[in-house]
PDB file of C-alpha atoms in Angstrom:
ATOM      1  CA  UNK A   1       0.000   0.000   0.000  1.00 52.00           C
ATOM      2  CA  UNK A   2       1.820   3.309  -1.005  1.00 62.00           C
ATOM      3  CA  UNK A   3       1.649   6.151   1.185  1.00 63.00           C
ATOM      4  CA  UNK A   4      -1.020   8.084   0.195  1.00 64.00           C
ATOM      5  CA  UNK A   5      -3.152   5.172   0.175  1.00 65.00           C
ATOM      6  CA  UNK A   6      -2.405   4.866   3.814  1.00 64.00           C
ATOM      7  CA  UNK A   7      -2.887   8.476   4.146  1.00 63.00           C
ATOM      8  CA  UNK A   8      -6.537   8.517   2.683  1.00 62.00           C
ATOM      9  CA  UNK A   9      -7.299   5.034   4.686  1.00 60.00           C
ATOM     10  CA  UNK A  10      -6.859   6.564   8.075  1.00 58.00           C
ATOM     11  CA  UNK A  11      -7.864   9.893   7.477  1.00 57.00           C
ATOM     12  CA  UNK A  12     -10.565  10.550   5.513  1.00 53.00           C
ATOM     13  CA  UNK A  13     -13.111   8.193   7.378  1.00 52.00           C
ATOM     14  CA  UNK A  14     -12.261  10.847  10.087  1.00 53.00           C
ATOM     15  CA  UNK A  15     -13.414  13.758   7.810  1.00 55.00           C
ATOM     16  CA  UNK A  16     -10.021  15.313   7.705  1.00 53.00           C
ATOM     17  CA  UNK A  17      -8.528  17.516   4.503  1.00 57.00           C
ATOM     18  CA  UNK A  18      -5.440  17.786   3.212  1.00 52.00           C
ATOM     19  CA  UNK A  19      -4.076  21.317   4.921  1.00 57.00           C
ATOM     20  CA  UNK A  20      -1.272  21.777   1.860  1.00 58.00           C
ATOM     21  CA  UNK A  21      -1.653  21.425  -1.581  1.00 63.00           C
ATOM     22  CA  UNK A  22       1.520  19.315  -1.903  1.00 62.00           C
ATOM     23  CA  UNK A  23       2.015  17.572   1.267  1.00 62.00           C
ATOM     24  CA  UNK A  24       5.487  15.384   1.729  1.00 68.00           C
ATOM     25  CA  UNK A  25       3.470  12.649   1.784  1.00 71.00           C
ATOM     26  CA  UNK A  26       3.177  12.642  -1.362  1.00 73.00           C
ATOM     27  CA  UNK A  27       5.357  10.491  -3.833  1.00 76.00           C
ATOM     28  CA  UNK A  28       7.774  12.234  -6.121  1.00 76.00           C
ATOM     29  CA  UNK A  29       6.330  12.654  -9.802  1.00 79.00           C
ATOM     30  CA  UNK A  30       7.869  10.151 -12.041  1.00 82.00           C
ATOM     31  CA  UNK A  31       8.753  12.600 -14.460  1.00 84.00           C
ATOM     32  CA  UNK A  32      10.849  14.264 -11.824  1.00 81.00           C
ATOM     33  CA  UNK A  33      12.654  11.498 -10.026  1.00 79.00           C
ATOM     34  CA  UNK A  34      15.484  11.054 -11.856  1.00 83.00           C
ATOM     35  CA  UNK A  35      15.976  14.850 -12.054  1.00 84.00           C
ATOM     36  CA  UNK A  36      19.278  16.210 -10.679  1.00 83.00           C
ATOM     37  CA  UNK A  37      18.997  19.985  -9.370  1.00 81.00           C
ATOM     38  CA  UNK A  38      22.573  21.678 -11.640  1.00 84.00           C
ATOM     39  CA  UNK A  39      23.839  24.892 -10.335  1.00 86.00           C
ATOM     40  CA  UNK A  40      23.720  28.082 -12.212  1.00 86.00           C
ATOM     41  CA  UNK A  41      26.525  29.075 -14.241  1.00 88.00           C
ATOM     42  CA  UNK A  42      28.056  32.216 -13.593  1.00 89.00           C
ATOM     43  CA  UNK A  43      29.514  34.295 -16.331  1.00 92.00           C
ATOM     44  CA  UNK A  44      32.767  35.756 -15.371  1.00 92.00           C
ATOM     45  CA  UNK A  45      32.120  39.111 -16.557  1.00 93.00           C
ATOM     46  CA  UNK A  46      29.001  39.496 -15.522  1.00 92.00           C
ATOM     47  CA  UNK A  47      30.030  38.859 -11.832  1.00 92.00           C
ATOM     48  CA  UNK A  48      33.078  40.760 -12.128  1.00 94.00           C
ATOM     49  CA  UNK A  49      30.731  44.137 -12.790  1.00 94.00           C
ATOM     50  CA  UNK A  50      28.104  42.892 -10.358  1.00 94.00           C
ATOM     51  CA  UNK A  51      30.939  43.146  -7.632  1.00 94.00           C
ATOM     52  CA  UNK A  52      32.447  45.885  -9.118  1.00 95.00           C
ATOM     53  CA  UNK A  53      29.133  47.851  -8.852  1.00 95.00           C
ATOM     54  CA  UNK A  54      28.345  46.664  -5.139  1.00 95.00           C
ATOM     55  CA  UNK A  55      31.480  47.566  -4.017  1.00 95.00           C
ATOM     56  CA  UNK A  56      30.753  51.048  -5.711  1.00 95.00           C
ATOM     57  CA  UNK A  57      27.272  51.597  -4.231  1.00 95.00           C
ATOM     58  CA  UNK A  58      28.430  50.155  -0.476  1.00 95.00           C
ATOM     59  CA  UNK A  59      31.692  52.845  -0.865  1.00 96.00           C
ATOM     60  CA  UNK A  60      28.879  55.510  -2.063  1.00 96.00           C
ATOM     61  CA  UNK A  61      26.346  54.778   0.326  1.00 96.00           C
ATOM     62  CA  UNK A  62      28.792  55.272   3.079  1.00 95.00           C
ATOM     63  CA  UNK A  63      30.316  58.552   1.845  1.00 96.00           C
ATOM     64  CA  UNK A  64      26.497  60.428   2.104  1.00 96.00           C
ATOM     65  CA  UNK A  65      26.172  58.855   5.348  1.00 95.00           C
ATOM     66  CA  UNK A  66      29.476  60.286   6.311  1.00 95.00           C
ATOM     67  CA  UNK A  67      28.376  63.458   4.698  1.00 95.00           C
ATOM     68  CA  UNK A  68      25.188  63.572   6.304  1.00 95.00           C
ATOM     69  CA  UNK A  69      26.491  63.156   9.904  1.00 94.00           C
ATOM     70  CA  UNK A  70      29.488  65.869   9.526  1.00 94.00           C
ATOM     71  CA  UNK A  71      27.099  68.301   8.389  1.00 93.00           C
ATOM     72  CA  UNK A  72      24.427  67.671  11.184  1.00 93.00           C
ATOM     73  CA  UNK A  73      26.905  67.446  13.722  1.00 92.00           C
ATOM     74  CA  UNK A  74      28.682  71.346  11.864  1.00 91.00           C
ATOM     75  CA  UNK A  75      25.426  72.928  12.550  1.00 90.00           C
ATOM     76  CA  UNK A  76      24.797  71.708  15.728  1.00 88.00           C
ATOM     77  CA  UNK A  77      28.115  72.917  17.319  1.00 86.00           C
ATOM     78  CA  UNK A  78      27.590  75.954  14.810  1.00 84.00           C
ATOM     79  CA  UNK A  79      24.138  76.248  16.741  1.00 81.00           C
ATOM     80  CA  UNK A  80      25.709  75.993  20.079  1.00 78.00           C
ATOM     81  CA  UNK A  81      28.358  78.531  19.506  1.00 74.00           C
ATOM     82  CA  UNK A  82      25.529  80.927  18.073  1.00 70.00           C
ATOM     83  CA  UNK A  83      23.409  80.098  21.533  1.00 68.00           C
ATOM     84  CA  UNK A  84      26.441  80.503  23.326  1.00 65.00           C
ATOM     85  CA  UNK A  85      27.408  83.644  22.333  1.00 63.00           C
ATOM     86  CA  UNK A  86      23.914  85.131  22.316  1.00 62.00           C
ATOM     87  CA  UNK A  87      23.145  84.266  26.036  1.00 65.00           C
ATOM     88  CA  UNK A  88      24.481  87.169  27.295  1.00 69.00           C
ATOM     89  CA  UNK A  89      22.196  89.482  24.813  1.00 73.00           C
ATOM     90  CA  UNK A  90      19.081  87.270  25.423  1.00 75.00           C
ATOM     91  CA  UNK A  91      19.794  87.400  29.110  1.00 79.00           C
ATOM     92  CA  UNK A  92      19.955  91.092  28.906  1.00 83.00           C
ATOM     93  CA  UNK A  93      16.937  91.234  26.761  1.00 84.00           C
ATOM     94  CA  UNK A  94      14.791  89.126  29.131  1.00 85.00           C
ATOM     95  CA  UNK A  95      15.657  91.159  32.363  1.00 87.00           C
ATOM     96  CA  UNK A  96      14.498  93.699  30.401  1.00 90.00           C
ATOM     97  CA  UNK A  97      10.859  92.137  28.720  1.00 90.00           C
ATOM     98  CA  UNK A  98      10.783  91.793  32.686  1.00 91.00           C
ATOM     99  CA  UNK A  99      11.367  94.832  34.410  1.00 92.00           C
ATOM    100  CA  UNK A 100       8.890  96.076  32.083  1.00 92.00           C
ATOM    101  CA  UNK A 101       6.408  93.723  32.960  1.00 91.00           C
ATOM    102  CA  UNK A 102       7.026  94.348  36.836  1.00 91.00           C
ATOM    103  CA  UNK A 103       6.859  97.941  36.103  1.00 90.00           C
ATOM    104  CA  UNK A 104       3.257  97.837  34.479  1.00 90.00           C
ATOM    105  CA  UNK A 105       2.056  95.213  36.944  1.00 88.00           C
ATOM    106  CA  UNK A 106       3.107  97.602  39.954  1.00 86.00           C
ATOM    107  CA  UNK A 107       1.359 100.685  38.176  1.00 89.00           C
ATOM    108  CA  UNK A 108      -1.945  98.655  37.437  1.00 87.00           C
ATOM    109  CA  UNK A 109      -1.940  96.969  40.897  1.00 87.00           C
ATOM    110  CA  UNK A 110      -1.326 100.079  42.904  1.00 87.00           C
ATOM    111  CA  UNK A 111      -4.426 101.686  42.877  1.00 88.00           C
ATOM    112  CA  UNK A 112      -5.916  98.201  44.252  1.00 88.00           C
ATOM    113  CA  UNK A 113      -3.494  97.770  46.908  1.00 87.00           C
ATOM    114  CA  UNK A 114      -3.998 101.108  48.521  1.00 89.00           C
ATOM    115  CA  UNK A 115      -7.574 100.434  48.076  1.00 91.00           C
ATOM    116  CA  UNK A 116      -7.169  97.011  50.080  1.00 92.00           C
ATOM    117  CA  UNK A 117      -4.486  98.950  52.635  1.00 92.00           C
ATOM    118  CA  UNK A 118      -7.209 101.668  53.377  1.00 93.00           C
ATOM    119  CA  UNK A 119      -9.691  98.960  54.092  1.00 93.00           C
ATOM    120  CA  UNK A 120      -7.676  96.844  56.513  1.00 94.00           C
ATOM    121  CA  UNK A 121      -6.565 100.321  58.141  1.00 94.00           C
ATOM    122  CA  UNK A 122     -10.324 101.560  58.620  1.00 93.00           C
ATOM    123  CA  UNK A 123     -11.321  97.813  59.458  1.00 94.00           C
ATOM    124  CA  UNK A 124      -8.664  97.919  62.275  1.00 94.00           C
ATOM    125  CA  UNK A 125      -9.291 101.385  63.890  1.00 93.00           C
ATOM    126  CA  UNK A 126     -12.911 100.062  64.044  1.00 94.00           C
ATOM    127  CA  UNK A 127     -11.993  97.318  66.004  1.00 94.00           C
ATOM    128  CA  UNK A 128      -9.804  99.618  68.299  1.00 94.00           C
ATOM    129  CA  UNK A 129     -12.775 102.303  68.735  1.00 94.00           C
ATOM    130  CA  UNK A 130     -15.312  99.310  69.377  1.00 94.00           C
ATOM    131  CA  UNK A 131     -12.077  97.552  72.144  1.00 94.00           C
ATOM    132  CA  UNK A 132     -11.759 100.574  73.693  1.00 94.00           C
ATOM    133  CA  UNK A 133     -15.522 101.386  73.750  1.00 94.00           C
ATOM    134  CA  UNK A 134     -15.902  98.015  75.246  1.00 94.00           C
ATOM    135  CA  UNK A 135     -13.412  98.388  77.717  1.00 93.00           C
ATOM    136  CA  UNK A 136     -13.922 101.756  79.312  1.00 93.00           C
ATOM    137  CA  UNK A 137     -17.920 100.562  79.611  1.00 93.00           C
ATOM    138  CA  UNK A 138     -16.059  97.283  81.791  1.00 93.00           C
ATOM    139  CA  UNK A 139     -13.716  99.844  83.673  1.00 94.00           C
ATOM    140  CA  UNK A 140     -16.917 101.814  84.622  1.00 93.00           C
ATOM    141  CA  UNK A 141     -19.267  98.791  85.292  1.00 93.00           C
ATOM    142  CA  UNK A 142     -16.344  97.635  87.638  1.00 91.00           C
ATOM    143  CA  UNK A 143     -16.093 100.766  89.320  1.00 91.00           C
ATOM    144  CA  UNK A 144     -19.931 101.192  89.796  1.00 91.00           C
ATOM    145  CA  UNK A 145     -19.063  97.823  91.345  1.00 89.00           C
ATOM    146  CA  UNK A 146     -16.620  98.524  93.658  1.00 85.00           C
ATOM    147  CA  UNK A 147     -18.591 101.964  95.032  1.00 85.00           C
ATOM    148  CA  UNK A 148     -21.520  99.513  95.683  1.00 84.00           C
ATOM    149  CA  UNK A 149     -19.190  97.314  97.776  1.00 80.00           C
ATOM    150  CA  UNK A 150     -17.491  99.979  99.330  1.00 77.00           C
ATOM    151  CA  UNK A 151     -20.959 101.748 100.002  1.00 79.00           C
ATOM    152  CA  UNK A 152     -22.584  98.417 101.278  1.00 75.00           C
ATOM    153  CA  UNK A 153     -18.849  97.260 103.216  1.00 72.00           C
ATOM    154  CA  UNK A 154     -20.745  98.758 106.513  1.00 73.00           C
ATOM    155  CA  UNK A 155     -23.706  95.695 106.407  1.00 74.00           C
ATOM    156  CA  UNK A 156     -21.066  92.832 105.218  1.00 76.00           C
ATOM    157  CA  UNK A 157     -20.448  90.045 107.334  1.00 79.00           C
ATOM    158  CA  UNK A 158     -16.719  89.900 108.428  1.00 80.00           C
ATOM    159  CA  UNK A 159     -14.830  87.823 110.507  1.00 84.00           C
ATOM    160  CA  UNK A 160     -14.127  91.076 113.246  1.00 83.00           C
ATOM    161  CA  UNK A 161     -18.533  92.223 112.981  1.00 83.00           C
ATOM    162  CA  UNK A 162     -19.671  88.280 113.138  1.00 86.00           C
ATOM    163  CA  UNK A 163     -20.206  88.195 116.540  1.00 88.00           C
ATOM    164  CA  UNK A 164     -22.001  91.484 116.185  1.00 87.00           C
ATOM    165  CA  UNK A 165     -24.160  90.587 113.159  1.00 84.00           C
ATOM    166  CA  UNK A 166     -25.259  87.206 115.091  1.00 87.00           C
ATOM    167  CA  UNK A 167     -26.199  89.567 118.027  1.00 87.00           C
ATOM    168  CA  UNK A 168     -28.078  91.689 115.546  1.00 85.00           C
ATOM    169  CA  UNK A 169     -29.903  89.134 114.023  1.00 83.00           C
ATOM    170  CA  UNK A 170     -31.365  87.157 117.158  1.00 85.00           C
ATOM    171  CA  UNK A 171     -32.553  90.780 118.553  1.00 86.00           C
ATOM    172  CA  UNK A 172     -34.248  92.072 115.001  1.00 83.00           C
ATOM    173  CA  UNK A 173     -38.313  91.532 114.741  1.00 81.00           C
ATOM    174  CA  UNK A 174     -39.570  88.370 113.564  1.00 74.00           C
ATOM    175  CA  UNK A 175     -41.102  88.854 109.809  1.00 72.00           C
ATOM    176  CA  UNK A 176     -44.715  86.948 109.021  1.00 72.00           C
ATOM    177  CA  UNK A 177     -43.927  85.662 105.541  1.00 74.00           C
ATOM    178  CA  UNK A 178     -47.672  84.117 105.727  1.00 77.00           C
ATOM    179  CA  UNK A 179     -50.160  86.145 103.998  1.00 77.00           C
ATOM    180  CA  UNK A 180     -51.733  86.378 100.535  1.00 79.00           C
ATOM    181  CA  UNK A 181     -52.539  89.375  98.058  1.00 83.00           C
ATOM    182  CA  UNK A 182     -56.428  89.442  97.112  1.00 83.00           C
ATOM    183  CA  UNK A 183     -57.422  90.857  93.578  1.00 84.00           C
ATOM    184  CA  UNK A 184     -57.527  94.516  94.730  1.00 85.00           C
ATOM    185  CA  UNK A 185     -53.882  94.178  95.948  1.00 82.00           C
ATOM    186  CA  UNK A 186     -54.449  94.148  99.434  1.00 86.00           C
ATOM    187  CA  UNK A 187     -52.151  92.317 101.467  1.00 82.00           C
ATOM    188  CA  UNK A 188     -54.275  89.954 103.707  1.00 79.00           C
ATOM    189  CA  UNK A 189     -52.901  88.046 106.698  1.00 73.00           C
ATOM    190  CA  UNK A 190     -54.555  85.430 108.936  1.00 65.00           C
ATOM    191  CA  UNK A 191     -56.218  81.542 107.631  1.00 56.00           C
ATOM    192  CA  UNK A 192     -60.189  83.099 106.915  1.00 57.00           C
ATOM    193  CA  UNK A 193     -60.734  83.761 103.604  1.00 56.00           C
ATOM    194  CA  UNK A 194     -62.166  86.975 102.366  1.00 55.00           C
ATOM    195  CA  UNK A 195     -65.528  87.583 100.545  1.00 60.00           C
ATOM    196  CA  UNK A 196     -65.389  88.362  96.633  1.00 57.00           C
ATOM    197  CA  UNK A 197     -68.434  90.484  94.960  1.00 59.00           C
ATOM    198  CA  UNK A 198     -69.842  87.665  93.299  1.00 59.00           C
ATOM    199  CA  UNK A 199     -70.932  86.256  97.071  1.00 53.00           C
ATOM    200  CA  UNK A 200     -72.599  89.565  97.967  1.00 52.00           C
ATOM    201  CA  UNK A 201     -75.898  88.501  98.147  1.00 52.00           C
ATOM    202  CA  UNK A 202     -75.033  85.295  99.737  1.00 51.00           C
ATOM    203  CA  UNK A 203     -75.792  85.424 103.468  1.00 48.00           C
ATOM    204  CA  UNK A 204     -73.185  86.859 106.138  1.00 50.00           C
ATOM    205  CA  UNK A 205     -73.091  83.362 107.712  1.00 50.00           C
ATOM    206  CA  UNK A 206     -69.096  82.638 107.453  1.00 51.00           C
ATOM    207  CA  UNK A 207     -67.544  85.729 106.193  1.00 49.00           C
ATOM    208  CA  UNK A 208     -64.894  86.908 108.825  1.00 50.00           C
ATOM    209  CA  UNK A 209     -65.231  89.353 111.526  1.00 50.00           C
ATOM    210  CA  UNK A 210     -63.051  91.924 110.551  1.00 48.00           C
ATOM    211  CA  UNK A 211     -63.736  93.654 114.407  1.00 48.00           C
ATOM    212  CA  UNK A 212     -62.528  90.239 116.063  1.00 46.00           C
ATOM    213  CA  UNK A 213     -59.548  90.288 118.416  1.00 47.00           C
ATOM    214  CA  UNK A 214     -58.823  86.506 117.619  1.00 46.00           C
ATOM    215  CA  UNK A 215     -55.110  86.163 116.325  1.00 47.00           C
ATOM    216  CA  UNK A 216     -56.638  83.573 113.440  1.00 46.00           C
ATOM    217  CA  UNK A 217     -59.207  85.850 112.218  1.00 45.00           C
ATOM    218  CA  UNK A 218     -58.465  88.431 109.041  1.00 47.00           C
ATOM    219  CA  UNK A 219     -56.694  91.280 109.252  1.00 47.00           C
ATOM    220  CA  UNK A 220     -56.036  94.044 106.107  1.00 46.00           C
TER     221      UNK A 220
END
C-alpha cells in the first residue's frame, strides 16, 4: 500500500482535509525522479561588474552617510556657539521684557493695593474704637461695682462684725412671711378667707369678723 493510500485510509473516514496542496506525503512525480537539481553558471564578466558595482554603491552609500552626519553634527556645534554667544544678549533682553512687565504690573496693581491697605486700616481702627468702647464701659461697670461694695462694706459680714451681726440678728423683729394678696392688691394676713363680689348677696353666715380680736381671724 503506497503512502497516500495509507494516508486517505486513516484519514478521511475521520473527515479530515489535506491542509497543503503538496504535502510530503506525497510520492515524487515520475517525471521528476530522476531529475538532478545543476547549479547556475556564472559568467565571469558578468560577476566581475556585479561586484564591481556593489562595491561602488556600499563605498557611495557610506560617503552620504558620512556626509550627512558631519554636516548635522557642523550645525549643531555651529548652533551651540551661536546660543552661546547670544546668552548674554538674550539674558539682557529678558531682564528687560521683565522689568517692564514688573513695572506695568506695579502701576496697574497700585491703585488696588492702597484700596485694600485703606480697608484693613479703617477695618482695624474700628476694632480699636469698638475695644476701647468696650473696655472703658467694663472699667466703669467695675467701678460702679466697687462703690456699691465699698458703700454696702458697713452691712457685710466679716470675721471682726460676726459676733455682732449674730447679736443683731437674734434681737431684730420676727417677719410673718404668711399672707396672701387678694385681687384689689391688698395684702391679707390670717387663715379666713375673704368675701369676693360675686358672694354679695349670699348670706353673712361665714364671712370673717373683721372687728374680732382673735389672732386667726383676718386682718387688712
Amino acid at each position: 500500500m503506497s503512502k497516500l493510500s495509507a494516508f486517505v485510509k486513516n484519514t478521511a473516514d475521520l473527515g479530515h482535509k489535506a491542509t497543503r496542496k503538496n504535502p510530503r506525503i506525497y510520492p515524487k512525480a515520475k517525471t521528476k525522479r530522476f531529475n538532478v537539481r545543476q547549479p547556475v553558471p556564472i559568467d565571469p564578466e558578468e560577476n566581475k561588474l556585479l561586484t564591481q558595482w556593489w562595491s561602488d554603491y556600499r563605498l557611495r552609500y557610506n560617503a552620504v552617510i558620512d556626509l550627512l552626519t558631519y554636516e548635522l553634527k557642523v550645525k549643531e556645534s555651529v548652533l551651540t556657539a551661536s546660543i552661546r554667544r547670544d546668552d548674554e544678549g538674550d539674558r539682557k533682553r529678558r531682564w528687560e521684557v521683565n522689568e517692564s512687565w514688573n513695572k506695568e504690573t506695579r502701576a496697574h496693581s497700585r491703585p488696588v493695593l492702597e484700596t485694600m491697605l485703606n480697608e484693613l486700616v479703617k477695618e482695624k481702627q474700628d476694632r480699636l474704637v469698638l475695644f476701647e468702647q468696650k473696655a472703658h464701659e467694663n472699667i466703669m461697670t467695675n467701678m460702679t461695682k466697687i462703690e456699691e461694695l465699698a458703700a454696702a462694706s458697713e452691712h457685710l459680714v466679716t470675721w471682726e462684725n460676726l459676733d455682732e451681726k449674730i447679736e443683731e440678728i437674734f434681737n431684730s423683729p420676727v417677719v410673718d412671711y404668711n399672707f396672701l394678696v387678694d385681687q384689689h392688691g391688698k395684702v391679707v394676713h390670717g387663715s379666713s378667707p375673704l368675701p369676693y363680689p360675686s358672694d354679695a348677696k349670699k348670706s353673712d353666715e361665714g364671712l370673717p369678723n373683721l372687728s374680732s380680736t382673735d389672732d386667726l381671724s383676718v386682718t387688712v
